[in-house]
PDB file of C-alpha atoms and ligand atoms in Angstrom:
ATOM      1  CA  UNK M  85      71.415 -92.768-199.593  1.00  0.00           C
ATOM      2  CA  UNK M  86      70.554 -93.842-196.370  1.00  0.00           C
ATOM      3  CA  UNK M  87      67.465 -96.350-195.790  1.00  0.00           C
ATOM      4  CA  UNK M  88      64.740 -95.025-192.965  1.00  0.00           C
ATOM      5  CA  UNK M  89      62.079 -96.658-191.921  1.00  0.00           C
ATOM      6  CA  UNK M  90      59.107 -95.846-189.199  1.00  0.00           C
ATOM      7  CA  UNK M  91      57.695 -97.991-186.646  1.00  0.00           C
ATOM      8  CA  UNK M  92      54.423 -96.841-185.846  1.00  0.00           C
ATOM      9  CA  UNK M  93      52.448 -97.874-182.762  1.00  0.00           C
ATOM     10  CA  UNK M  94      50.838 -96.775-179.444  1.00  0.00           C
ATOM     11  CA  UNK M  95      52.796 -98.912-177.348  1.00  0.00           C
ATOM     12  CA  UNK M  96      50.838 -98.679-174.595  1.00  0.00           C
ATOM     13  CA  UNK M  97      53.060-100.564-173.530  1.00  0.00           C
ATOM     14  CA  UNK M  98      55.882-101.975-175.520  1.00  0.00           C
ATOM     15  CA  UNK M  99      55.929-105.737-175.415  1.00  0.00           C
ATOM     16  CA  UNK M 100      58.660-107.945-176.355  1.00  0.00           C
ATOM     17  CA  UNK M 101      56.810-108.456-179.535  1.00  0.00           C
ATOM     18  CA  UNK M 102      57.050-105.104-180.677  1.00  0.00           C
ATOM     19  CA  UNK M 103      60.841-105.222-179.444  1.00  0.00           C
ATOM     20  CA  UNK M 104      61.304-108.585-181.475  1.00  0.00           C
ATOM     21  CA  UNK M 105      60.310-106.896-184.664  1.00  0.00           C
ATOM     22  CA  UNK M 106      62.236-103.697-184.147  1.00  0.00           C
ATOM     23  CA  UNK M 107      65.254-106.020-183.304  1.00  0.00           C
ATOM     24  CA  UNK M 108      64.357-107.872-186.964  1.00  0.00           C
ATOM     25  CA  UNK M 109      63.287-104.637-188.863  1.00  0.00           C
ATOM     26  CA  UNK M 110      66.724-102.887-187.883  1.00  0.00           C
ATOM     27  CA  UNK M 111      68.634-104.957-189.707  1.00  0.00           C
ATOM     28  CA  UNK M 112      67.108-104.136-193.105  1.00  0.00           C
ATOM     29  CA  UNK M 113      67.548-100.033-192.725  1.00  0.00           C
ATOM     30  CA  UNK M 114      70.385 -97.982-191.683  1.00  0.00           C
ATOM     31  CA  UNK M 115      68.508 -95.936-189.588  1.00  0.00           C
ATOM     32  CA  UNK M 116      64.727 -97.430-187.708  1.00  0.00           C
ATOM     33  CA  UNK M 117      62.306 -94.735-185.532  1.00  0.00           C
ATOM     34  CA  UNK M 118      60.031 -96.179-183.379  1.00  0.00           C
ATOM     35  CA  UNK M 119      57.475 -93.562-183.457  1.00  0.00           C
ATOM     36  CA  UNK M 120      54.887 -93.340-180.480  1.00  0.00           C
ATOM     37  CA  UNK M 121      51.616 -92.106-181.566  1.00  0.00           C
ATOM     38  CA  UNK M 122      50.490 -88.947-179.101  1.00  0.00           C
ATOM     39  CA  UNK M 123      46.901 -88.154-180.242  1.00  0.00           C
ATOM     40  CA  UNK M 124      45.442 -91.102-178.657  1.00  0.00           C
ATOM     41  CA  UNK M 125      41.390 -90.917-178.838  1.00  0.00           C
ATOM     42  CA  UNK M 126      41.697 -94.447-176.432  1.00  0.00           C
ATOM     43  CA  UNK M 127      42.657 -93.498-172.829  1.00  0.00           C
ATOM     44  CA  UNK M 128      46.119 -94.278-172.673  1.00  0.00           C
ATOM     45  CA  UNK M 129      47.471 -96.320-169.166  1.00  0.00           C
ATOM     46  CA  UNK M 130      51.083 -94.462-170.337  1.00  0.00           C
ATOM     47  CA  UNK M 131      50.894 -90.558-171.144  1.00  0.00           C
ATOM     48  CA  UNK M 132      53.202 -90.085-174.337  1.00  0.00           C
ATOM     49  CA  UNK M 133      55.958 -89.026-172.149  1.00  0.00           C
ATOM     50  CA  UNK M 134      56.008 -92.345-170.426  1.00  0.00           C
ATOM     51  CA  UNK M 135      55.169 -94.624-173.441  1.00  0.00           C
ATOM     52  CA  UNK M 136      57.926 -92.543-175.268  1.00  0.00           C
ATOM     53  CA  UNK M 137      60.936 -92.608-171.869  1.00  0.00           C
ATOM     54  CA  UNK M 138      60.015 -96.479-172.363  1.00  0.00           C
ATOM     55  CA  UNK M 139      60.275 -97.488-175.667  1.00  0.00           C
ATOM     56  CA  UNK M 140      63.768 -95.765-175.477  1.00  0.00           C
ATOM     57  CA  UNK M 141      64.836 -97.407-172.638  1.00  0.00           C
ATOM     58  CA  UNK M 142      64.193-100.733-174.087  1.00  0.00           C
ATOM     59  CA  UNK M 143      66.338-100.160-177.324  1.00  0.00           C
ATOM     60  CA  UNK M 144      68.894 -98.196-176.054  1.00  0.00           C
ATOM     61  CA  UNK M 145      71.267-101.168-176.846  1.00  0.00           C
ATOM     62  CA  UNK M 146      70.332-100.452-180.770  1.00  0.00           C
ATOM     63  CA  UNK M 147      72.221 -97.906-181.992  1.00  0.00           C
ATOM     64  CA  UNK M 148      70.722 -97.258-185.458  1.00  0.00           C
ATOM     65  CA  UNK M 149      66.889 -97.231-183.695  1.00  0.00           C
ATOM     66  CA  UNK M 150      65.499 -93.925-182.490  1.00  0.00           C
ATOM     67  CA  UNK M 151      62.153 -93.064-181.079  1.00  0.00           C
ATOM     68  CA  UNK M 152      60.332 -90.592-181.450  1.00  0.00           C
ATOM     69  CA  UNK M 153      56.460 -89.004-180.912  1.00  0.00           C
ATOM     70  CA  UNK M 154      54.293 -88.567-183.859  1.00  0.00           C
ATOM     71  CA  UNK M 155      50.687 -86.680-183.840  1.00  0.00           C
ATOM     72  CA  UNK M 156      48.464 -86.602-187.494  1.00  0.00           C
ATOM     73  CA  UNK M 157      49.087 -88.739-190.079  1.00  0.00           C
ATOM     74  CA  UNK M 158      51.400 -91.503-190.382  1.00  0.00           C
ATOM     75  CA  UNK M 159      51.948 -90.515-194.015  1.00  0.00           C
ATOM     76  CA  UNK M 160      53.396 -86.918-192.754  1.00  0.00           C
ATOM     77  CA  UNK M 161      55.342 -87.831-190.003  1.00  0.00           C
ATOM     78  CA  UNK M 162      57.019 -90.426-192.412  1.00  0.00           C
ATOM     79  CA  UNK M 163      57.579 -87.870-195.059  1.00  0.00           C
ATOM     80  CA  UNK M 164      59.553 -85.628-192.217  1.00  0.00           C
ATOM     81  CA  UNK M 165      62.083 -87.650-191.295  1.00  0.00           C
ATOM     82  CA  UNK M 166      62.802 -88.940-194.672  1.00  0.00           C
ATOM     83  CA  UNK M 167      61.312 -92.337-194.207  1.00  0.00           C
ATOM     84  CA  UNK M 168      60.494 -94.610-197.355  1.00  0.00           C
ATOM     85  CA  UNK M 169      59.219 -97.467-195.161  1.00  0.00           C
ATOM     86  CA  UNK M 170      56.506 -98.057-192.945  1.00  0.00           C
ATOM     87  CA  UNK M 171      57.091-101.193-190.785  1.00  0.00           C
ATOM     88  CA  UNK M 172      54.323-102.951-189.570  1.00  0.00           C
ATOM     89  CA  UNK M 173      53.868-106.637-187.692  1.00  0.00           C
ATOM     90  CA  UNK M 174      51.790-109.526-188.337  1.00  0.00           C
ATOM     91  CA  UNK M 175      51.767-111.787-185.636  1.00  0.00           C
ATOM     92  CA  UNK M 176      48.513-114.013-186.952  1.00  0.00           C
ATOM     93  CA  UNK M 177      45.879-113.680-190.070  1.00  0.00           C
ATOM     94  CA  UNK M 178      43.592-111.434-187.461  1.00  0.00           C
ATOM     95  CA  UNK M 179      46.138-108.770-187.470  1.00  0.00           C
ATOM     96  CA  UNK M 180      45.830-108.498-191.568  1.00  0.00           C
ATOM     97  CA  UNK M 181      42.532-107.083-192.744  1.00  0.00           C
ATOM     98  CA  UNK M 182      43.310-104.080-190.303  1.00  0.00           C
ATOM     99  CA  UNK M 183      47.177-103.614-191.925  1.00  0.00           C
ATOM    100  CA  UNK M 184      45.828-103.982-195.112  1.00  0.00           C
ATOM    101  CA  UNK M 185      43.476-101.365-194.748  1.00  0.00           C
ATOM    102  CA  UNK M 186      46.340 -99.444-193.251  1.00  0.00           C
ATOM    103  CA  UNK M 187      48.492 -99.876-196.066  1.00  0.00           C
ATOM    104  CA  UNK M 188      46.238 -99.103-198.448  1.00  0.00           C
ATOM    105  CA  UNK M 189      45.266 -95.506-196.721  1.00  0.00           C
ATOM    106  CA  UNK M 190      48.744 -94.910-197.060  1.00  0.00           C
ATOM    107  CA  UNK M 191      49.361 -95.613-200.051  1.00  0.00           C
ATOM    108  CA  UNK M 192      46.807 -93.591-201.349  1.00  0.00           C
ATOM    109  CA  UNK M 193      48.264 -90.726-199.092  1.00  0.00           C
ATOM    110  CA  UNK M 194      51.880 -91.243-200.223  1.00  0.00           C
ATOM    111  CA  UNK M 195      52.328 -93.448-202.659  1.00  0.00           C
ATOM    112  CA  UNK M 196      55.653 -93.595-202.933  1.00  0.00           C
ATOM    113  CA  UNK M 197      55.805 -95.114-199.230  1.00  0.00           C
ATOM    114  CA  UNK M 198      55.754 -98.427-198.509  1.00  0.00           C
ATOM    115  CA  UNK M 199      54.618-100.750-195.347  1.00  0.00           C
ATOM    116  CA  UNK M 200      56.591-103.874-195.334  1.00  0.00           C
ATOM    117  CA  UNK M 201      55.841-106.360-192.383  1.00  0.00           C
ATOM    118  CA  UNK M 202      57.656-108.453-190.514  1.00  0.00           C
ATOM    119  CA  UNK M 203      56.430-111.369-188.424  1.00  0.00           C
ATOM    120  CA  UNK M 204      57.807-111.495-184.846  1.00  0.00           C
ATOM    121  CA  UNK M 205      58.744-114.640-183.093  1.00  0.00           C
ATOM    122  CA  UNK M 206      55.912-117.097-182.568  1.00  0.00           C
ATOM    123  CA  UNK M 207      56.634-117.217-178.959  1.00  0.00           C
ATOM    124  CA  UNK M 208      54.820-113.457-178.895  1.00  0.00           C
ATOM    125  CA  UNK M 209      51.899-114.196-181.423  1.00  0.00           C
ATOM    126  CA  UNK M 210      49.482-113.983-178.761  1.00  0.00           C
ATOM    127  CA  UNK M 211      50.787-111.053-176.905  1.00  0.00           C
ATOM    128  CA  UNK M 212      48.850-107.399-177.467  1.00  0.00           C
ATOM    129  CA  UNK M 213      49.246-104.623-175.061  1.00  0.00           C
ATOM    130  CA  UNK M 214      45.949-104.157-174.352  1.00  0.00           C
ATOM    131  CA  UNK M 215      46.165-108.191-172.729  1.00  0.00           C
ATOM    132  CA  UNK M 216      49.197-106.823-170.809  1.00  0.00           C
ATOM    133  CA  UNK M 217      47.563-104.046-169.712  1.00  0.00           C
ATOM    134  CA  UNK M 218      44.691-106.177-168.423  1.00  0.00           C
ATOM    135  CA  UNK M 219      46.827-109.353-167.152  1.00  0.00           C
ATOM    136  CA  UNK M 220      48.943-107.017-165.032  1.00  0.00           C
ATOM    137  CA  UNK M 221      45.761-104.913-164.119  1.00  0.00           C
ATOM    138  CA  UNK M 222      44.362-108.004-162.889  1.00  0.00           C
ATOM    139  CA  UNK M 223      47.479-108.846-160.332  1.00  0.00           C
ATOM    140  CA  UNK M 224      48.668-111.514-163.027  1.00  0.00           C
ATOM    141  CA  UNK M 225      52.873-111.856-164.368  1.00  0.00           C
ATOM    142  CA  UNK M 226      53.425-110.676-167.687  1.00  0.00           C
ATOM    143  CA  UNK M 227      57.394-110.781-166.787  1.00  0.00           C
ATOM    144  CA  UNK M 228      58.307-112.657-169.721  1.00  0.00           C
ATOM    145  CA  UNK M 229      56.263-110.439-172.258  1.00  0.00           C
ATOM    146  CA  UNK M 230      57.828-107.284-171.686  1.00  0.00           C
ATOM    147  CA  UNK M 231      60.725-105.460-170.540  1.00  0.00           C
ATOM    148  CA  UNK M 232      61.778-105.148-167.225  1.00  0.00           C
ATOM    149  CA  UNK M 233      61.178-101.466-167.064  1.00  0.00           C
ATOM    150  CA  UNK M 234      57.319-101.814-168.269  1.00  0.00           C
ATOM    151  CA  UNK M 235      56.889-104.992-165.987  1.00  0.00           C
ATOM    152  CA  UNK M 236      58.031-102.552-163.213  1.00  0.00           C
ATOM    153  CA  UNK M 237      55.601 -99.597-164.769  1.00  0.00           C
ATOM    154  CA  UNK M 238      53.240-101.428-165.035  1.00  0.00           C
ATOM    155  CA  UNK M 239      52.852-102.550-161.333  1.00  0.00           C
ATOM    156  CA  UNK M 240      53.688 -98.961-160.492  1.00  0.00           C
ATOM    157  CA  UNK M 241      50.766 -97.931-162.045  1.00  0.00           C
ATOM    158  CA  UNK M 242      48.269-100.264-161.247  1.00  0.00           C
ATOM    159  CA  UNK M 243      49.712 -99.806-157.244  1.00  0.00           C
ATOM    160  CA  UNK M 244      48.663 -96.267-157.728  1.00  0.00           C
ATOM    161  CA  UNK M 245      44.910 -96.805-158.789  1.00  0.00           C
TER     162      UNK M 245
HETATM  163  O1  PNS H 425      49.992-100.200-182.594  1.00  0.00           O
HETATM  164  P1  PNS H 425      48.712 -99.620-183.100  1.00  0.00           P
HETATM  165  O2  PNS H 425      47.951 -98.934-182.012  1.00  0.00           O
HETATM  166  O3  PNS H 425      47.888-100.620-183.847  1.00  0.00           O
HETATM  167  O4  PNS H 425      49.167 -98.475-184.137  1.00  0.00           O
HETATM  168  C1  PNS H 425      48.233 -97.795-184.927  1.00  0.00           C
HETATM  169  C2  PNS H 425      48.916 -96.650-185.696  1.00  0.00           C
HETATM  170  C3  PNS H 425      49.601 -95.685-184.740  1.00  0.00           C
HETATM  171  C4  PNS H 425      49.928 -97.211-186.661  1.00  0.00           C
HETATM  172  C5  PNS H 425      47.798 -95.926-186.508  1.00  0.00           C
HETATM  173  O5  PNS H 425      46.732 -95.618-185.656  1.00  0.00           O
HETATM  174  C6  PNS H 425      48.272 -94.644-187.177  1.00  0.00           C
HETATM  175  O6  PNS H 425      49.081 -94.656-188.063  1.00  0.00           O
HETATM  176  N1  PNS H 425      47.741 -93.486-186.733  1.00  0.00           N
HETATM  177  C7  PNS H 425      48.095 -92.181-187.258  1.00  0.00           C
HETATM  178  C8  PNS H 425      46.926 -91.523-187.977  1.00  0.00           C
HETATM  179  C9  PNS H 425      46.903 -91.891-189.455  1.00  0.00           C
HETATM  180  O7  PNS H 425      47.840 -91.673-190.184  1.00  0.00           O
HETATM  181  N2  PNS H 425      45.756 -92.464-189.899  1.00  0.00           N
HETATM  182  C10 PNS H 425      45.533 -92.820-191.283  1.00  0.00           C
HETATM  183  C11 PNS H 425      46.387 -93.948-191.797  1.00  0.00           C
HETATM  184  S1  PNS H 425      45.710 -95.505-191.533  1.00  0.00           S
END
């Protein structure tokens, strides 16, 4: 039987620390989908289109990672594409009293799913996409913290407004 697990995120952008732990979370399933949530409530800088034609970009080097959109729950998407994992990141304790909570809604929506996380490198503990968002809004380099397609999104965007 083959192993699935989902990604979940915005990825409004995706950083390098969301690429890190797809990179690591890969190698545990045959098959990982990064899926991009659509039914923002928060303003998104990247429609769903864009955060979507981005993330797949960025792992197209992987070949058993897909990506995907996802709108509802989590806990249905995960269900559809045969998923038994959710695959989350912890990059520092502030990140774990929201994933717990997380899990735990899960859980008691599916409880036969599981979220296992991962922690990404330490060199991307501090990075976030909403900092990106607002280091590159502000005219400052976040070259090193994300691909080289989003870096050159990213001042796209910004050029536009
Ligand atoms: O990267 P983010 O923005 O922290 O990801 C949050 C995400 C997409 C994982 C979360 O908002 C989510 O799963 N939304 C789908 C709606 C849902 O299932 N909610 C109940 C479970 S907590």
């Amino acid at each position: 039987m083959k192993r699935t697990a989902v990604y979940p995120g915005t990825f409004d952008p995706v950083t390098h620390g969301h690429l890190d732990l797809a990179d690591r979370g890969r190698r545990h399933f045959d098959k990982l989908v990064l899926a991009v949530l659509g039914n923002e409530t928060k303003e998104p800088l990247f429609s769903i289109e864009e955060r979507v034609a981005l993330v797949r970009e960025a792992v197209a080097p992987w070949p058993n990672v897909e990506v995907d959109n996802f709108d509802g729950l989590l806990a249905d998407y995960a269900e559809s594409v045969g998923a038994g994992v959710i695959l989350r990141g912890i990059r520092a304790a502030s990140d774990f009293e929201y994933e717990m909570q997380m899990a735990m809604m899960n859980r008691h929506l599916a409880p036969g799913l599981e979220t296992v996380f991962l922690v990404p490198n330490e060199a991307y503990s501090y990075v976030s996409s909403r900092l990106v968002r607002e280091v590159a809004g502000l005219g400052g380099s976040v070259d090193n913290l994300v691909p080289a397609n989003v870096s050159r999104a990213l001042k796209r965007r910004f050029s536009e407004r």
